[in-house]
GROMACS .gro file of C-alpha atoms in nm:
model
  196
    1MET     CA    1 -16.597  11.140 -15.051
    2ALA     CA    2 -16.282  11.127 -14.881
    3LEU     CA    3 -16.257  11.139 -14.509
    4THR     CA    4 -16.064  11.418 -14.358
    5ASP     CA    5 -15.812  11.369 -14.086
    6ALA     CA    6 -16.055  11.514 -13.835
    7ASP     CA    7 -16.324  11.264 -13.937
    8VAL     CA    8 -16.076  10.977 -13.915
    9GLN     CA    9 -15.962  11.096 -13.573
   10LYS     CA   10 -16.324  11.125 -13.466
   11GLN     CA   11 -16.402  10.773 -13.586
   12ILE     CA   12 -16.088  10.636 -13.420
   13LYS     CA   13 -16.183  10.808 -13.093
   14HIS     CA   14 -16.534  10.674 -13.127
   15MET     CA   15 -16.401  10.321 -13.193
   16VAL     CA   16 -16.152  10.347 -12.903
   17ALA     CA   17 -16.431  10.468 -12.673
   18PHE     CA   18 -16.651  10.181 -12.792
   19ILE     CA   19 -16.370   9.926 -12.742
   20GLU     CA   20 -16.294  10.070 -12.394
   21GLN     CA   21 -16.662  10.054 -12.304
   22GLU     CA   22 -16.679   9.695 -12.430
   23ALA     CA   23 -16.362   9.612 -12.236
   24ASN     CA   24 -16.497   9.774 -11.917
   25GLU     CA   25 -16.825   9.588 -11.953
   26ARG     CA   26 -16.633   9.266 -12.013
   27VAL     CA   27 -16.411   9.333 -11.707
   28GLU     CA   28 -16.719   9.400 -11.493
   29GLU     CA   29 -16.883   9.088 -11.628
   30ILE     CA   30 -16.571   8.879 -11.553
   31LEU     CA   31 -16.541   9.032 -11.204
   32ALA     CA   32 -16.909   8.969 -11.134
   33LYS     CA   33 -16.883   8.613 -11.260
   34GLY     CA   34 -16.563   8.558 -11.054
   35GLU     CA   35 -16.728   8.698 -10.742
   36GLU     CA   36 -17.033   8.481 -10.800
   37GLU     CA   37 -16.816   8.171 -10.845
   38PHE     CA   38 -16.617   8.269 -10.534
   39ASN     CA   39 -16.937   8.306 -10.330
   40ILE     CA   40 -17.066   7.972 -10.459
   41GLU     CA   41 -16.736   7.798 -10.377
   42LYS     CA   42 -16.717   7.970 -10.038
   43GLY     CA   43 -17.074   7.862  -9.959
   44ARG     CA   44 -16.997   7.507 -10.067
   45LEU     CA   45 -16.683   7.495  -9.849
   46VAL     CA   46 -16.865   7.646  -9.552
   47GLN     CA   47 -17.148   7.394  -9.591
   48THR     CA   48 -16.903   7.103  -9.628
   49HIS     CA   49 -16.713   7.202  -9.315
   50ARG     CA   50 -17.036   7.270  -9.127
   51VAL     CA   51 -17.152   6.916  -9.210
   52LYS     CA   52 -16.815   6.773  -9.103
   53ILE     CA   53 -16.828   6.963  -8.773
   54MET     CA   54 -17.187   6.855  -8.710
   55ASP     CA   55 -17.096   6.492  -8.787
   56TYR     CA   56 -16.797   6.514  -8.553
   57TYR     CA   57 -17.007   6.646  -8.265
   58GLU     CA   58 -17.287   6.396  -8.333
   59LYS     CA   59 -17.031   6.115  -8.308
   60LYS     CA   60 -16.896   6.266  -7.986
   61GLU     CA   61 -17.247   6.291  -7.842
   62LYS     CA   62 -17.315   5.928  -7.934
   63GLN     CA   63 -16.987   5.822  -7.773
   64ILE     CA   64 -17.070   6.016  -7.457
   65GLU     CA   65 -17.420   5.868  -7.451
   66GLN     CA   66 -17.281   5.518  -7.498
   67HIS     CA   67 -17.022   5.580  -7.225
   68LYS     CA   68 -17.301   5.697  -6.991
   69LYS     CA   69 -17.504   5.383  -7.067
   70ILE     CA   70 -17.202   5.162  -6.998
   71GLN     CA   71 -17.134   5.341  -6.668
   72MET     CA   72 -17.499   5.313  -6.565
   73SER     CA   73 -17.496   4.943  -6.651
   74GLN     CA   74 -17.179   4.891  -6.448
   75LEU     CA   75 -17.325   5.080  -6.152
   76LYS     CA   76 -17.644   4.873  -6.169
   77ASN     CA   77 -17.441   4.552  -6.185
   78GLN     CA   78 -17.231   4.660  -5.887
   79ALA     CA   79 -17.544   4.740  -5.688
   80ARG     CA   80 -17.702   4.408  -5.787
   81LEU     CA   81 -17.386   4.219  -5.688
   82LYS     CA   82 -17.376   4.406  -5.359
   83VAL     CA   83 -17.734   4.298  -5.284
   84LEU     CA   84 -17.658   3.938  -5.383
   85MET     CA   85 -17.346   3.932  -5.165
   86ALA     CA   86 -17.537   4.076  -4.870
   87ARG     CA   87 -17.810   3.815  -4.918
   88ASP     CA   88 -17.556   3.533  -4.941
   89ASP     CA   89 -17.370   3.658  -4.633
   90MET     CA   90 -17.694   3.683  -4.443
   91VAL     CA   91 -17.834   3.341  -4.529
   92THR     CA   92 -17.497   3.180  -4.457
   93GLY     CA   93 -17.491   3.348  -4.116
   94PHE     CA   94 -17.848   3.236  -4.042
   95TYR     CA   95 -17.765   2.876  -4.132
   96GLN     CA   96 -17.450   2.875  -3.920
   97LEU     CA   97 -17.622   3.016  -3.612
   98LEU     CA   98 -17.963   2.844  -3.639
   99GLU     CA   99 -18.087   3.083  -3.371
  100PRO     CA  100 -18.446   3.215  -3.351
  101LYS     CA  101 -18.327   3.573  -3.294
  102VAL     CA  102 -18.025   3.730  -3.463
  103THR     CA  103 -17.871   4.074  -3.494
  104ILE     CA  104 -17.687   4.190  -3.804
  105ARG     CA  105 -17.411   4.448  -3.810
  106CYS     CA  106 -17.298   4.612  -4.131
  107ARG     CA  107 -17.130   4.930  -4.247
  108GLN     CA  108 -17.343   5.240  -4.197
  109GLN     CA  109 -17.360   5.308  -4.574
  110ASP     CA  110 -17.492   4.950  -4.633
  111VAL     CA  111 -17.786   4.963  -4.390
  112ASP     CA  112 -18.051   5.016  -4.661
  113VAL     CA  113 -17.914   4.735  -4.878
  114VAL     CA  114 -17.892   4.497  -4.583
  115GLN     CA  115 -18.243   4.586  -4.463
  116ALA     CA  116 -18.384   4.515  -4.810
  117ALA     CA  117 -18.195   4.185  -4.823
  118VAL     CA  118 -18.323   4.085  -4.476
  119ASN     CA  119 -18.682   4.112  -4.592
  120LYS     CA  120 -18.615   3.880  -4.888
  121ASN     CA  121 -18.397   3.630  -4.698
  122ILE     CA  122 -18.626   3.558  -4.405
  123SER     CA  123 -18.868   3.371  -4.631
  124ILE     CA  124 -18.583   3.172  -4.792
  125TYR     CA  125 -18.455   3.074  -4.447
  126LYS     CA  126 -18.804   2.979  -4.322
  127GLU     CA  127 -18.864   2.756  -4.626
  128THR     CA  128 -18.530   2.579  -4.591
  129VAL     CA  129 -18.507   2.536  -4.213
  130LYS     CA  130 -18.882   2.519  -4.141
  131SER     CA  131 -18.833   2.751  -3.844
  132ASN     CA  132 -18.912   3.115  -3.771
  133ILE     CA  133 -18.638   3.372  -3.730
  134THR     CA  134 -18.640   3.730  -3.601
  135VAL     CA  135 -18.376   3.954  -3.755
  136ARG     CA  136 -18.271   4.297  -3.633
  137VAL     CA  137 -18.029   4.523  -3.819
  138ASP     CA  138 -17.816   4.696  -3.555
  139GLN     CA  139 -17.864   5.073  -3.588
  140ASP     CA  140 -17.637   5.157  -3.292
  141HIS     CA  141 -17.315   4.973  -3.373
  142PHE     CA  142 -17.172   4.954  -3.723
  143LEU     CA  143 -16.879   4.780  -3.885
  144PRO     CA  144 -16.587   5.010  -3.969
  145SER     CA  145 -16.642   5.204  -4.292
  146ASP     CA  146 -16.293   5.118  -4.420
  147ILE     CA  147 -16.371   4.748  -4.467
  148CYS     CA  148 -16.474   4.631  -4.813
  149GLY     CA  149 -16.819   4.511  -4.714
  150GLY     CA  150 -17.003   4.215  -4.570
  151ILE     CA  151 -17.187   4.158  -4.245
  152GLU     CA  152 -17.150   4.008  -3.900
  153VAL     CA  153 -17.439   3.803  -3.760
  154TYR     CA  154 -17.478   3.771  -3.381
  155ASN     CA  155 -17.707   3.548  -3.175
  156SER     CA  156 -17.957   3.711  -2.940
  157ASN     CA  157 -17.715   3.753  -2.647
  158GLY     CA  158 -17.420   3.852  -2.870
  159LYS     CA  159 -17.195   3.566  -2.756
  160ILE     CA  160 -17.184   3.386  -3.090
  161LYS     CA  161 -17.069   3.573  -3.397
  162VAL     CA  162 -17.048   3.472  -3.764
  163SER     CA  163 -16.825   3.713  -3.953
  164ASN     CA  164 -16.896   3.727  -4.326
  165THR     CA  165 -16.688   4.030  -4.412
  166LEU     CA  166 -16.455   4.021  -4.709
  167GLU     CA  167 -16.156   4.058  -4.478
  168SER     CA  168 -16.257   3.759  -4.261
  169ARG     CA  169 -16.313   3.546  -4.570
  170LEU     CA  170 -15.970   3.643  -4.706
  171ASP     CA  171 -15.812   3.550  -4.370
  172LEU     CA  172 -15.985   3.211  -4.386
  173VAL     CA  173 -15.866   3.150  -4.742
  174ALA     CA  174 -15.511   3.256  -4.647
  175GLN     CA  175 -15.508   3.002  -4.361
  176GLN     CA  176 -15.643   2.728  -4.585
  177MET     CA  177 -15.385   2.808  -4.853
  178MET     CA  178 -15.092   2.821  -4.608
  179PRO     CA  179 -14.954   2.471  -4.698
  180GLU     CA  180 -14.955   2.557  -5.070
  181ILE     CA  181 -14.798   2.896  -5.004
  182ARG     CA  182 -14.531   2.735  -4.782
  183GLU     CA  183 -14.452   2.477  -5.051
  184ILE     CA  184 -14.429   2.743  -5.323
  185LEU     CA  185 -14.199   2.961  -5.112
  186PHE     CA  186 -13.977   2.699  -4.948
  187GLY     CA  187 -14.033   2.379  -5.148
  188SER     CA  188 -14.171   2.054  -5.013
  189ASN     CA  189 -14.023   1.918  -4.688
  190PRO     CA  190 -13.973   1.539  -4.692
  191ASN     CA  191 -13.979   1.530  -4.308
  192ARG     CA  192 -14.323   1.694  -4.284
  193LYS     CA  193 -14.598   1.442  -4.204
  194PHE     CA  194 -14.889   1.685  -4.166
  195LEU     CA  195 -14.968   1.933  -4.440
  196ASP     CA  196 -15.169   2.188  -4.240
   0.00000   0.00000   0.00000
């Protein structure tokens, strides 16, 4: 049995249709697989970058938190030093006056700190001097707010004053250092007998 041209054409068409169908299925399969791989890769990249971004912001949050802790620690230390300085200024003033009644003047913003320090320092003074003292923080007259801090202690009638402000201490140090400053600026003078 010989095949006629029509049968051959029919078989060729059938084979071409089969090959085209196979090719289309293969193309769809390749496209589907490519899309699936693309989605997997895209998901992996998105996840990787999401993790990087989250890590970055976690580090930033930790840095901010650490910075806040450092600032809080510095503020606490400054407050503690302020209290210690007020206490030292106060006790020094009490010792210099040795009066039974004293009045303290401070900056208006330091009143609470000074009042707290007064309560602690009275007992220290009483133990050391073995004498009672009455302390009043002046609520009517304040030191200028532009000074750096400190207190002034007055006796009961206000005639004797001990100034323990930073400015007064710097003036005292400047006067004490005057001979050294003079020598640095102008050199030593062989004719000078007194070095004050």
